[in-house]
Amino acid sequence: MENYEPEIVAFCCHYCAYTAADMAGSKRISYPANVKIIRVPCTGKVDAIHIMKALEKGADGVYVAGCLEGDCHFKTGNARARLRVARVQKILEDLGWEKERVAMINMSAGMGERFAKTAFEFTEKIKSLGPNPISQGKIEVQAVS
Amino acid sequence: MITAEQKPMQEIIQYLAPYSKILLVGCNECVTVCAAGGRKEVGLLASALHLNSLKQGKTIDIKEITLERQCDPEYVEELTSYIDAADAVLSMSCGCGVQTIATRFKQAHVYPAVNTKFMGASLSQGVWAERCQGCGDCMLGITAGICPVSRCSKSLLNGPCGGTSNGQCEIGPETDCAWRLIWERLKELGIEGRYEALVDAKDWRPAGGAGPRKIIREDLAL
């Protein structure tokens, strides 16, 4: 597991986190390549099923990055996203998974440094949690067969 | 509408443990509106069950389908082409839907994925409250449109009990005393005189006291 590099999906709002990632690029601030960005028009567009499907397809961690509280371009999209992330966390807990694999993060468009810092911190957190539990299932099956 | 909540995940997982091919059936009616068993919840539950089985190194085959109404035989009939391929059926409708499937498909192992709660109304987005107990003899016409049967904890019919405190029910401060609400609304409408009229002891037979209930409309029954 030493060379384990997690796959992380980040749903980023067009008006803040995605622009912040762009800002990080413009400022030549690097962030881990583990983070794969999916641009969304607003984090309110991200539904619980999108996060679940990312995990089902093997993502080791998923975060939703939206505007600062109260600053959503569409008023309440980020507040809705926070509740949906909490719902997925509850489902993961019910399944006996680590709820920390899923997170909601807030930032503004100008926070390039914060985007990079968040990407580093989340990647480290997922590294400490280990791979998505479904990959453990595959390993166990291979060991049996 | 009939309200419901999803069962604890571990209970559902236990039900399905012996099976590998699941027909997961949602309902487009009440449980869709109260976000317990519509198409969206079917997708989420299927995804959660997939995650659970993949972690154990197993694969589970889940066919997702959401019927217009699970409590009507003509819609349940749509399951005919899928039922034989499934080891078990997991229904996300209220108890009526689960039983309609079990009645139609005698050999099918049918399990509920939700707990049916009550007949309720939506207070705001994501909040539902009990508003009717189906007593079979509606009293709303004499209680200013507020139901003492479903909203008074004791279903009292002639005013509040001694447990009312500052307009709230003794079971908890979050529950309004139904009879306080009725009195205030009678006053607002200027018909508080109705409060004096005594209601006779209620006949609870239409409420289910005489056994399971049935409606037969001769003009509609073929």
PDB file of C-alpha atoms in Angstrom, chain A residues 136-145, chain B residues 56-58:
ATOM      1  CA  GLN A 136     -10.594  -4.736  -0.653  1.00  0.00           C
ATOM      2  CA  GLY A 137     -13.505  -6.905  -1.781  1.00  0.00           C
ATOM      3  CA  LYS A 138     -11.744  -7.596  -5.089  1.00  0.00           C
ATOM      4  CA  ILE A 139      -8.507  -8.511  -3.292  1.00  0.00           C
ATOM      5  CA  GLU A 140     -10.356 -10.924  -0.966  1.00  0.00           C
ATOM      6  CA  VAL A 141     -12.066 -12.600  -3.919  1.00  0.00           C
ATOM      7  CA  GLN A 142      -8.737 -13.022  -5.728  1.00  0.00           C
ATOM      8  CA  ALA A 143      -7.186 -14.487  -2.569  1.00  0.00           C
ATOM      9  CA  VAL A 144      -9.995 -17.055  -2.271  1.00  0.00           C
ATOM     10  CA  SER A 145      -9.880 -18.040  -5.941  1.00  0.00           C
TER      11      SER A 145
ATOM     12  CA  GLN B  56     -17.636  -8.121   0.346  1.00  0.00           C
ATOM     13  CA  GLY B  57     -16.278  -9.143  -3.035  1.00  0.00           C
ATOM     14  CA  LYS B  58     -19.699 -10.175  -4.279  1.00  0.00           C
TER      15      LYS B  58
END
